[in-house]
Structures are given as C-alpha cells and as structure tokens.
CSV table of C-alpha atoms and ligand atoms in Angstrom, one decimal:
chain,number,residue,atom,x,y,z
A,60,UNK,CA,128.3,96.6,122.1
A,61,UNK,CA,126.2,99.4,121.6
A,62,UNK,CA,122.3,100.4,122.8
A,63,UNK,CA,119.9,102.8,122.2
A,64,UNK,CA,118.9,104.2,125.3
A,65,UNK,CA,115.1,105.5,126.3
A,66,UNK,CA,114.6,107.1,129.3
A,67,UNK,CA,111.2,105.6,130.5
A,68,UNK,CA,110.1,109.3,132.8
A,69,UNK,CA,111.2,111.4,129.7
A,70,UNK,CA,108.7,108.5,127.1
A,71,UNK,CA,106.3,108.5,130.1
A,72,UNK,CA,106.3,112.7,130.5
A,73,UNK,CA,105.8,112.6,126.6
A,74,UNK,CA,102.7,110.6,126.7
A,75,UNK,CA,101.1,112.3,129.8
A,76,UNK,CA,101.8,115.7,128.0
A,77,UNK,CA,100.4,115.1,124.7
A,78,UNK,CA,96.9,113.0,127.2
A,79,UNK,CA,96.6,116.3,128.2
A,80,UNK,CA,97.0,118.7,125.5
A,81,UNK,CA,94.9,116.2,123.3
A,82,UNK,CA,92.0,116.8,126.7
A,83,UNK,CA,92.7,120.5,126.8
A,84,UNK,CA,91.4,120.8,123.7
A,85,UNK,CA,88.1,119.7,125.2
A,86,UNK,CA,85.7,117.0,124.0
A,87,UNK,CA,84.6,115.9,120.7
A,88,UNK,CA,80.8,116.7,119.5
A,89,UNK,CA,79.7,113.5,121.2
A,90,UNK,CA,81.5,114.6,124.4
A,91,UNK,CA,84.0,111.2,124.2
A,92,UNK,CA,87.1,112.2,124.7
A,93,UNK,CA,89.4,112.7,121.4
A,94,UNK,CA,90.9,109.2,121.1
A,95,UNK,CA,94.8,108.5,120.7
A,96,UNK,CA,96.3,106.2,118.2
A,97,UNK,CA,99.8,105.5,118.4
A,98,UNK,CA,101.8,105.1,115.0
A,99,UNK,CA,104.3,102.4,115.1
A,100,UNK,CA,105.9,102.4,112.0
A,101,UNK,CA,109.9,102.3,111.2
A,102,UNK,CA,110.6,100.1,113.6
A,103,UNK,CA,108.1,101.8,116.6
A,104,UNK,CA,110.1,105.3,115.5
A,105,UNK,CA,113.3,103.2,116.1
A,106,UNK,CA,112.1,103.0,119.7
A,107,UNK,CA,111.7,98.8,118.9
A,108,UNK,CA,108.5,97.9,117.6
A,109,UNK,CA,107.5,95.4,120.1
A,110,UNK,CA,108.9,96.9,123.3
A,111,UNK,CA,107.4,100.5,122.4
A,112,UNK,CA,104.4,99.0,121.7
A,113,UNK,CA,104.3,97.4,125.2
A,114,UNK,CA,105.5,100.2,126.7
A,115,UNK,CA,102.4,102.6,125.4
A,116,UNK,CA,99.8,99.9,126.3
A,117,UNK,CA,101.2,100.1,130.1
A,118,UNK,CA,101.0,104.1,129.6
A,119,UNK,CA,97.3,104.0,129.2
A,120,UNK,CA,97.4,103.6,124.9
A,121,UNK,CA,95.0,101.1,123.5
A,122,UNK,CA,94.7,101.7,119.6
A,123,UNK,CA,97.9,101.2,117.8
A,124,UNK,CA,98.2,101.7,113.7
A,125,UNK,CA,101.3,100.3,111.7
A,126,UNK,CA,102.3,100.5,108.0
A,127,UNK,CA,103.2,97.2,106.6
A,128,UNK,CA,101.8,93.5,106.9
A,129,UNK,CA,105.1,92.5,108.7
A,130,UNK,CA,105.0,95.0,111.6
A,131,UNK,CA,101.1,93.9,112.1
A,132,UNK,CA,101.7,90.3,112.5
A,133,UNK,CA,105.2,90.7,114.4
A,134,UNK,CA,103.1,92.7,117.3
A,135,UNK,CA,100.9,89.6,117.1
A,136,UNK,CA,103.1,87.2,117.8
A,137,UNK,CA,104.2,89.0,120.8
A,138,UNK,CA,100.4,88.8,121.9
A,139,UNK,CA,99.5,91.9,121.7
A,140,UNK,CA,95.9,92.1,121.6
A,141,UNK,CA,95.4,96.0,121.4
A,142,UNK,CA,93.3,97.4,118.3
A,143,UNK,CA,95.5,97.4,115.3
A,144,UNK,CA,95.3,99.9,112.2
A,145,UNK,CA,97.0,99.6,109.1
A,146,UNK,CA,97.5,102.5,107.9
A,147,UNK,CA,98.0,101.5,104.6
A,148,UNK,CA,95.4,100.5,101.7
A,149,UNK,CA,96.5,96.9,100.1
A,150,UNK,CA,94.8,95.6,97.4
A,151,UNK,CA,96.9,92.3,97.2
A,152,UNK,CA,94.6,89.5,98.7
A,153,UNK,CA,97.8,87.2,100.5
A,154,UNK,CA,98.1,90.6,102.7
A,155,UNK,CA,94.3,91.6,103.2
A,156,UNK,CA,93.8,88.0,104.0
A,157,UNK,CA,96.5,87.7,106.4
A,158,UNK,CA,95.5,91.2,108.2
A,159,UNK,CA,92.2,89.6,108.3
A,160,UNK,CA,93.1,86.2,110.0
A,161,UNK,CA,95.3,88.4,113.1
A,162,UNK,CA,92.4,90.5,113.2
A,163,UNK,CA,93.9,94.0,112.3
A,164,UNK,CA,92.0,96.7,111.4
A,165,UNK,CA,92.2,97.2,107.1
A,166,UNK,CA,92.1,100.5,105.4
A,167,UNK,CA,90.0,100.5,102.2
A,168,UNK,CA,91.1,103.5,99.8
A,169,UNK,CA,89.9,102.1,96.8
A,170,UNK,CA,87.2,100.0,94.9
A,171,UNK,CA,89.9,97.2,94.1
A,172,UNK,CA,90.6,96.7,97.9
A,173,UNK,CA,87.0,96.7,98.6
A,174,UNK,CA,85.9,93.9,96.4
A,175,UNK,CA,88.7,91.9,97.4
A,176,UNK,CA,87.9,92.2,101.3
A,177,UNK,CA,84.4,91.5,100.1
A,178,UNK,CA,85.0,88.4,99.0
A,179,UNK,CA,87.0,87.3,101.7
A,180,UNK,CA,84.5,88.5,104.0
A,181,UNK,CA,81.7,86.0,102.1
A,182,UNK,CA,84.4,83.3,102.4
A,183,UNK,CA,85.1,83.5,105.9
A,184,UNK,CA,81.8,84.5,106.7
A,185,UNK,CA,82.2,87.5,109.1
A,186,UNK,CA,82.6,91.0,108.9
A,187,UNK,CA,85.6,92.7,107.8
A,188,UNK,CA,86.6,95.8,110.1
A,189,UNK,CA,87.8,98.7,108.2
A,190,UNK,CA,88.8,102.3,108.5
A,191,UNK,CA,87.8,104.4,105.0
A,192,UNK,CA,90.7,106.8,103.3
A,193,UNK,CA,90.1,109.6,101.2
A,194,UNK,CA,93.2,111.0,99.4
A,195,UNK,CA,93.0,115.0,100.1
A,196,UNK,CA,95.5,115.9,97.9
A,197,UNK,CA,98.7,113.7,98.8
A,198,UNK,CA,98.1,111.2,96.3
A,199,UNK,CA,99.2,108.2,97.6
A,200,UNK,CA,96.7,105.7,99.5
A,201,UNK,CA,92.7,106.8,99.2
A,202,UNK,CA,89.6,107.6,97.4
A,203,UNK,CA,90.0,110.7,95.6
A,204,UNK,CA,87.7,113.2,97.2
A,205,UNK,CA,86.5,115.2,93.9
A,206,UNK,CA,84.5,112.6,93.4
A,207,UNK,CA,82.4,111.6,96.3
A,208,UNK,CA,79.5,110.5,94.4
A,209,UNK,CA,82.1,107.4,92.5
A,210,UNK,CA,82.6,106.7,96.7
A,211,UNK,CA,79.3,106.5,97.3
A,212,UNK,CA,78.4,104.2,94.4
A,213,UNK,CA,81.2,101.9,95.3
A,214,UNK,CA,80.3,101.7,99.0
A,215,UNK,CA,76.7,101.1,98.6
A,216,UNK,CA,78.2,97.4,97.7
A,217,UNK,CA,79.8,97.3,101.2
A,218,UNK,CA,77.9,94.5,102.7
A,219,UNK,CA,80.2,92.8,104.6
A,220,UNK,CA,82.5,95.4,106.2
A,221,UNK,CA,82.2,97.4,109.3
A,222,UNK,CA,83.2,100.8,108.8
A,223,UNK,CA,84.9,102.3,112.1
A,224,UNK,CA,86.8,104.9,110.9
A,225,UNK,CA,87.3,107.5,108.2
A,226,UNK,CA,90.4,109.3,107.5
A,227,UNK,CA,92.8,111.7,105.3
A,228,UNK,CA,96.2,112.4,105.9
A,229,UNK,CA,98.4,116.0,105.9
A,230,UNK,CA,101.1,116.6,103.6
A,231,UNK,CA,102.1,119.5,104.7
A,232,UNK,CA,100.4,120.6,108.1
A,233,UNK,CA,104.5,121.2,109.7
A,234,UNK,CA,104.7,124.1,107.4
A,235,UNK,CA,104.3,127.1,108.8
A,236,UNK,CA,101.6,128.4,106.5
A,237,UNK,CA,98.4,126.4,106.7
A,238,UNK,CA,96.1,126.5,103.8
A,239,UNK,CA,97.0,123.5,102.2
A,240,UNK,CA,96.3,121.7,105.3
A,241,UNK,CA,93.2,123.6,106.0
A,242,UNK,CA,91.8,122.6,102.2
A,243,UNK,CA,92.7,119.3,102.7
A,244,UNK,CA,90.5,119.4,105.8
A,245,UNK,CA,87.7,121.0,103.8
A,246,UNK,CA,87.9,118.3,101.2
A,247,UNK,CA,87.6,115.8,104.2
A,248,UNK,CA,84.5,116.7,105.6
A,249,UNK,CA,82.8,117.3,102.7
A,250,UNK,CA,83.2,113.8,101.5
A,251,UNK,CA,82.2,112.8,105.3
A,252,UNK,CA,78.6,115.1,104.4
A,253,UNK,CA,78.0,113.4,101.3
A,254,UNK,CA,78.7,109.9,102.5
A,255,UNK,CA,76.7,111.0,105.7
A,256,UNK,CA,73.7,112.1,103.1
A,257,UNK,CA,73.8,108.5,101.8
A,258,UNK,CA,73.8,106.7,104.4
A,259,UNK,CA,77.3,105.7,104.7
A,260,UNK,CA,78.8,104.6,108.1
A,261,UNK,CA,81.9,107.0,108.7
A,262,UNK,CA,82.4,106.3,111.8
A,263,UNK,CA,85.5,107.8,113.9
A,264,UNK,CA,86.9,110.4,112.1
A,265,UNK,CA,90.7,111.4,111.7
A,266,UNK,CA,93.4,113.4,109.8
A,267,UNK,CA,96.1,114.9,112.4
A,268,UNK,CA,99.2,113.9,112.9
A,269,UNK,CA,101.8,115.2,115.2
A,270,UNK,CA,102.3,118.5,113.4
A,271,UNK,CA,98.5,118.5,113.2
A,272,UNK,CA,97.2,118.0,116.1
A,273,UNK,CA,99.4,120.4,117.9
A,274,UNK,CA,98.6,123.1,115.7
A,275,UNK,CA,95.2,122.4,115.1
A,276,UNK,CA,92.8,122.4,117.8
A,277,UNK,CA,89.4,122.1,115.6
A,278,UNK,CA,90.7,119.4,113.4
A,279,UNK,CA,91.2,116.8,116.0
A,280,UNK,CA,88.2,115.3,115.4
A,281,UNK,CA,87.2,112.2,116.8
A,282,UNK,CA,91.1,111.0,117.3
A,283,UNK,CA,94.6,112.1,116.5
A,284,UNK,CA,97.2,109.7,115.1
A,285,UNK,CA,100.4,110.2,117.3
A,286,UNK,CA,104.2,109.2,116.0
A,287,UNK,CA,106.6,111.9,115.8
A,288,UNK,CA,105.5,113.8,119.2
A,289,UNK,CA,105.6,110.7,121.4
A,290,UNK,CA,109.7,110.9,120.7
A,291,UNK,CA,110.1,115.3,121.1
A,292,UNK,CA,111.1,114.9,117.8
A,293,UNK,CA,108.6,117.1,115.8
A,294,UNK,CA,108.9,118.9,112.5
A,295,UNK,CA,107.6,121.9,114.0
A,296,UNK,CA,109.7,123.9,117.0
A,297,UNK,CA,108.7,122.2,120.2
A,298,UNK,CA,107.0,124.7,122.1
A,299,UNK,CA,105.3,121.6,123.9
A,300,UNK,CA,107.6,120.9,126.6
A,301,UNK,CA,108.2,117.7,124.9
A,302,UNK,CA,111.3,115.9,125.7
A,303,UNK,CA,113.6,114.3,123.2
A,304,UNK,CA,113.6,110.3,123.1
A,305,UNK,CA,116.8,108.0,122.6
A,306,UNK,CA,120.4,108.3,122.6
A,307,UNK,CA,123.1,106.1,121.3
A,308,UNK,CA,125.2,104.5,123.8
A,309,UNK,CA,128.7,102.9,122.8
A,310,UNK,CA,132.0,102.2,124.5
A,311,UNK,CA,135.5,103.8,123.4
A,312,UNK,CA,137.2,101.1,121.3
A,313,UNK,CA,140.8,102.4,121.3
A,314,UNK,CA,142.6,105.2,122.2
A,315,UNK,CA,146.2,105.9,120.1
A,316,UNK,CA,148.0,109.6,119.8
A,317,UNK,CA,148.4,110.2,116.2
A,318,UNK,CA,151.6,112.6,115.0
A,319,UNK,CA,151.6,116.1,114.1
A,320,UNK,CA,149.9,116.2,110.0
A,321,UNK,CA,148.5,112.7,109.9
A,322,UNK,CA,145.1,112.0,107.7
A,323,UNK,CA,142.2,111.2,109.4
A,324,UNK,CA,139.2,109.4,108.0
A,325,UNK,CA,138.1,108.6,104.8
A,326,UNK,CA,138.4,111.1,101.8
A,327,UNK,CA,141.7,112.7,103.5
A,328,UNK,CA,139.7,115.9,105.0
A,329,UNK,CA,141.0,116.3,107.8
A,330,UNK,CA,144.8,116.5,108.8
A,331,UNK,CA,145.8,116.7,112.5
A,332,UNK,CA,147.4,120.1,113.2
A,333,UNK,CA,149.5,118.6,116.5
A,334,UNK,CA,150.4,115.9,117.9
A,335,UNK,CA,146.9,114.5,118.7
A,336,UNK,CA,145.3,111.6,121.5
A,337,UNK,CA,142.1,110.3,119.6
A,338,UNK,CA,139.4,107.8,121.0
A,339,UNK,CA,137.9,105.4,118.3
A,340,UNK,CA,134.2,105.0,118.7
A,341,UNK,CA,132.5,102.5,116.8
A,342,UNK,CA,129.6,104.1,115.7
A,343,UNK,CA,129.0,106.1,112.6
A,344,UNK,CA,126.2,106.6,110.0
A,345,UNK,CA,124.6,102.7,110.0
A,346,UNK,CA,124.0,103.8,113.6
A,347,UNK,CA,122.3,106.7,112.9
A,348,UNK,CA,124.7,109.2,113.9
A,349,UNK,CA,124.8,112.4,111.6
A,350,UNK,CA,122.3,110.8,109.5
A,351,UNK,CA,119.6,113.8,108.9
A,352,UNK,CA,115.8,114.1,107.4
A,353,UNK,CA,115.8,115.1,103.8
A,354,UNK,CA,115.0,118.3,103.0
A,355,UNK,CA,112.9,117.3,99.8
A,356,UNK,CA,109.8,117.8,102.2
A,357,UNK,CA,110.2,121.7,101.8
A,358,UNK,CA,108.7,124.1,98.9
A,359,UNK,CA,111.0,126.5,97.0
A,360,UNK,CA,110.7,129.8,98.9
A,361,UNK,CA,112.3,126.9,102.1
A,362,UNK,CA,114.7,125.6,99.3
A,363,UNK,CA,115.9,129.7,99.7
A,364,UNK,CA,115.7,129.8,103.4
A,365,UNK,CA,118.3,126.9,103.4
A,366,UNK,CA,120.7,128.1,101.5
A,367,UNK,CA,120.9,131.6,103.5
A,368,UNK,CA,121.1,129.7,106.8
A,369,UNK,CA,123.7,127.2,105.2
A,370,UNK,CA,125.5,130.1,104.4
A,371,UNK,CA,125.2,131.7,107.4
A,372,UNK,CA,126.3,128.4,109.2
A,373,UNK,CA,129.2,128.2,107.1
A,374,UNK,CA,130.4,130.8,109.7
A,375,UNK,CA,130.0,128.4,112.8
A,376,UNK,CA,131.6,125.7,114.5
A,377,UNK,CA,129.3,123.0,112.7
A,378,UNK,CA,132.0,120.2,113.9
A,379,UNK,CA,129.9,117.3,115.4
A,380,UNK,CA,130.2,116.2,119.2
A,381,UNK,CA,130.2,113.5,121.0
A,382,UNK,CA,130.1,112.8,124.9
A,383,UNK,CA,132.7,110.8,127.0
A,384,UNK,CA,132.3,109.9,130.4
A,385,UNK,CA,135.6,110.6,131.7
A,386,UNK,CA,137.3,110.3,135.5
A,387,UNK,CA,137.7,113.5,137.4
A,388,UNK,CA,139.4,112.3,141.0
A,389,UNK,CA,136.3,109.6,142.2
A,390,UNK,CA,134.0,111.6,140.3
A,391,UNK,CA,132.8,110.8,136.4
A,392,UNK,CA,131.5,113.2,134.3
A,393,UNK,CA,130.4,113.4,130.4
A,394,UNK,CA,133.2,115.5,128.7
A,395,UNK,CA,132.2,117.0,125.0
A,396,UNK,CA,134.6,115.3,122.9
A,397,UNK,CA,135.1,116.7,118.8
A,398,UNK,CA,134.5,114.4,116.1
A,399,UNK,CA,137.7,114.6,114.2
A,400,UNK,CA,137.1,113.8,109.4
A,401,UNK,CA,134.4,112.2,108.2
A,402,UNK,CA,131.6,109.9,109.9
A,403,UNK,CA,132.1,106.3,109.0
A,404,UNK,CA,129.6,103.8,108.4
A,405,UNK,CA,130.9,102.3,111.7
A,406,UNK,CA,133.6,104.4,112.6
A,407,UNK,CA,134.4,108.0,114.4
A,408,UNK,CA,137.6,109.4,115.4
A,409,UNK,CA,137.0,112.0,118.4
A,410,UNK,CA,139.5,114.8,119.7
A,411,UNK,CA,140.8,113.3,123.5
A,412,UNK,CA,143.6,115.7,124.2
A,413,UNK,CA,143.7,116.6,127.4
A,414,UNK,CA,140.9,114.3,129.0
A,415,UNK,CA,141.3,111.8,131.3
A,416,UNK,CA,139.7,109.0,129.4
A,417,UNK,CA,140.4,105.3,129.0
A,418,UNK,CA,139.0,102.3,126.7
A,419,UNK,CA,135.8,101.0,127.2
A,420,UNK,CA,134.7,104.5,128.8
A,421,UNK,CA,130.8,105.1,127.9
A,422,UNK,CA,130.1,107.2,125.1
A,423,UNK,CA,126.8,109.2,124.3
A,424,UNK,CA,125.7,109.9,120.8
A,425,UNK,CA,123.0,112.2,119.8
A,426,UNK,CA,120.9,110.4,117.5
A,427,UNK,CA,117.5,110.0,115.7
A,428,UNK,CA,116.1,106.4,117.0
A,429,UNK,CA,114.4,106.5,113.4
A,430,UNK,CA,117.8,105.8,111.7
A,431,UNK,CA,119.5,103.3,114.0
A,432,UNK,CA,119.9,99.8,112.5
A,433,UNK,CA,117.0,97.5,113.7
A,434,UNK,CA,119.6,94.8,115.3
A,435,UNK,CA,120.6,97.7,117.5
A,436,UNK,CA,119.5,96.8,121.3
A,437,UNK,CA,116.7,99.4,122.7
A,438,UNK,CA,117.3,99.8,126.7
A,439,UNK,CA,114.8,100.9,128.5
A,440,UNK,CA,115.9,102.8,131.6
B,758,LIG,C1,103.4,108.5,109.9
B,758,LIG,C2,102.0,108.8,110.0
B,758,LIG,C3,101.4,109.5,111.0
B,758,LIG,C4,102.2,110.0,112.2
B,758,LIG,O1,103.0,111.1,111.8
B,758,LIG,P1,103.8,112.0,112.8
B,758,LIG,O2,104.0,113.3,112.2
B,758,LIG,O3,105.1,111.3,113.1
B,758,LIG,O4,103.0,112.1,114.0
B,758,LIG,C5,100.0,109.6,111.0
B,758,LIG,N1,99.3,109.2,110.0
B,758,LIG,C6,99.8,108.5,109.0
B,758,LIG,C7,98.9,108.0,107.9
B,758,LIG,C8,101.2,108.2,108.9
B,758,LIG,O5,101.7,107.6,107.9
C-alpha cells in the first residue's frame, strides 16, 4: 500500500511564511490587512481536497476558492462552512443553481451568467453573492476589458447580486520578464476606475497568484489567491524559504538478482551489464512519479533555452533515484537506490547491489502531489 506523505511543520512553516511575507508587504489602502485565499483545485494540489482544506482552516485560513461544481459541494458535505469561491464563470443554470443552494461564492464573467443568476436570484428571492472577472488578456473566463463601457451597461441590470469581489488572472507573471503581467494589471484597474465612475460595487480586489504575489508587492491588492506556494512548489526559483510538500511512500514488493545482459522494463532500453540484485517498487507514472509540467507554458526564446540545457544535460547522470530505508547494524537509514529502464505505469525496477535491503522495506519517492492518483491515501504526519 502506498501514501502520500505531508509533513504537517513543513505545510504549517509554508503557511506562516507566505502570513508573513503577504504582511510584510504592509497594509492595503484601507489599512485591512491583504486577505489570503487558498486555491483548492486538483484535488487540494493533490494534498486531498478535504483534508487540506481542514488543515488550512486550523492554520488560521478562512476564504477558500475551487474550480469545479464537484470540489465545491464535496467540501460541503464534509461541513465545511469557510467562504467558498469558484473560481470559474458557469453559465449553465443546474451548476449556478447548485453553487447557489451550498452557498458558494459565483464568479460572473459574462452577460449570459449574469442573467441566469438574476433569475435565480428573483426565484429564490435573495441575493446572489458574486466575485466579477475581467479577462486581461488570457482569454478564457471574464469580461473582456476593452470594453468596459459593454460592462458597465450589462451590470447596471445587477439587481439582485452582491458584488464582493473583482478579479483578473496572470498568464504569465512566473516569467521572468514582466510586462505582460504588468499590462494585464493596467487593464485591471482601469476597468475597476470606470466601473468605480459608474457606480459599480467592486468590492475586494485581486489578480496574484503564487508567482504574483511573490514578485509583486504593489499588485497585491486587497488579497492574493495562494495554490502553488502553500506546497514550495513554485514556477519561479524559491528564494522564499519555502519548503517542498509531499512524498510518495511505498514498500519494496520483491527483491530477485537478475543475470548478467537481461532486459529490463518495457521497450528493451535497458540491459543489465552484471549480474544484478533489483527491488521492485510498485509505483510508477499513475503515481506521479517522473511525471513532469509541460513545457507548452513557455514562449519561443524558452523553447531555445531548453533545448541548450537538454543538451547540456545530455552530459549528466539524469538516471532517476529513489530512497530505501535499509539496515545498517540496529540502525536504518535511506540509501539512494537507481531506477533501472523505463518508469511503468505501476512499476519500477531499482539498482540494490550491495545494500542491505529486504521486502517490504519503506521506500521514498520524490513526487509532485498534483499528479498522484486521487485514490492514493494523504498522511498527514
Ligand atoms: C490556479 C489558480 C490560482 C493559483 O495559482 P498558483 O500559481 O498555483 O498559486 C489563482 N487563481 C486562479 C484563477 C487559478 O486558477
């Protein structure tokens, strides 16, 4: 059996550090302090949707934003009664009315969503709490902000929802260069100035995210919406002192000693060059392990950057690792073990030679919680 393991005092350290660099940075105009909402989506990060969510609520965290229907109502049913985002703009009335009835938070980003929680709103006769999104230039969810005055006109027929929020989202603020990200934020607030001109509620306003709000002290505005950073796992290098969340814990399976110039793994790439002990591990790519980000998030001149520092790597020891706790005398201690062919979907061969290990010795895995299957157990420890 296999767990994902989360060192509470590394998640906890991770949540007092980005509390205070978020306060380091000060107050807002109003002098509140900038406000923290925790993204949940994937799965809580991989982390476990319901038990990360409890986890940041006993760590101080009180507004929490998801990105389907189905993540919203499962934290429901497991009664939690923190505020709720949803992130995304639906303008399919079965979901607005069910993010309605378990009182989430919607997003409105366009006129069709509007008039459909509108009518709800009559029907149930109350208010509709909502946060506004203005597409900056990633074109997905969002009122396009060339055109604040069409905004404007279609808001003025906002009767029945309370506006609490307005907000835009980066799409490339982990890049190293930052004018996109500083002419989405232009685009932002001048939307908010018109919509402030007419009389529109915008109330709290928002557009970092992890890469963000670390780089960018005077875009915080009135809150910053947290995923990535809460895990150490950030696009941009961690200069934060953040500490990396989750590892993969599994069990050796078997243990064998394959001959001298015998296959391992699928696709025959690897042969055994002497007589060799292996450990079978049961883990492999459904588990996350050497499962990586796409690189499709990059621009050309990064495209070019790759392939020099693939190149370059194709000079190193790029073999994957994995770690077995092994018996030395009383003593146990994690001994770096090579993975030997290719990664299965639930299978890896390691390199043993040598090392005093046995079956059903602990194994640790370097993984990204993000990509673990969802049936997976999270530990907390
Ligand atoms: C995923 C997401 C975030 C959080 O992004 P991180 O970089 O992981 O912090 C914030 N806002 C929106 C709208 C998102 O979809």
């Amino acid at each position: 059996m296999k767990s994902l393991i989360i060192n509470k005092e590394d998640l906890k350290h991770n949540i007092r550090k980005i509390k205070q660099i978020v306060k380091d940075n000060g107050r807002q105009d109003n002098h509140k302090p900038i406000k923290i909402i925790a993204i949940l989506k994937g799965n809580g990060y991989g982390l476990g949707l319901v038990q990360y969510a409890k986890f940041l609520i006993d760590n101080g965290i009180d507004f929490l934003a998801v990105s389907t229907v189905e993540e919203a109502i499962k934290l429901r049913e497991a009664k939690i009664e923190a505020k709720i985002l949803m992130l995304s703009s639906t303008a399919i009335k079965k979901e607005i009315e069910i993010l309605v009835e378990n009182d989430i938070i919607i997003t409105i980003g366009s006129k069709e969503v509007l008039e459909q929680a509108e009518q709800i709103a009559t029907k149930k006769n109350k208010k509709i709490k909502a946060h506004l999104k203005i597409d900056t230039g990633f074109g997905r969810y969002g009122f396009i902000y060339s055109k604040p005055e069409e905004i404007v006109q279609i808001l003025k027929n906002a009767k029945n929802i309370e506006i609490e929020g307005t907000f835009s989202h980066f799409s490339l603020a982990f890049y190293e260069k930052d004018e996109y990200s500083e002419k989405q934020f232009n685009r932002f607030i001048n939307v908010i100035e018109i919509l402030k001109q007419n009389k529109i509620e915008t109330g709290m306003l928002h557009i970092c995210n992890s890469s963000g709000f670390l780089k960018f002290k005077n875009k915080r505005l009135n809150a910053v919406r947290v995923g990535s950073a809460f895990l150490g796992r950030l696009a941009i290098p961690n200069i934060y002192g953040l500490k990396k969340i989750g590892y993969l814990k599994s069990n050796v399976a078997e243990i064998k000693t394959l001959p001298k110039k015998f296959n391992i793994g699928y696709s025959n790439s690897y042969q055994t060059k002497q007589e060799t002990k292996v450990a079978i591990i049961p883990c492999g790519y459904c588990d996350g392990f050497n499962v990586k980000e796409q690189r499709d998030m990059f621009r050309k001149i990064d495209k070019l950057r790759y392939i020099v520092r693939d190149f370059k790597d194709s000079f190193k020891d790029k073999s994957l690792y994995v770690e077995i706790s092994s018996k030395t005398g009383d003593k146990r201690e994690y001994k770096k073990c090579k993975v030997l062919g290719r990664v299965g979907m639930y299978h890896i061969t390691c390199d043993i030679t040598g090392k005093n290990i046995e079956i059903g010795d602990e194994v640790k895995l370097e993984v990204n919680p993000l990509f673990v299957d969802s049936t997976i157990r999270r530990e907390y420890i």
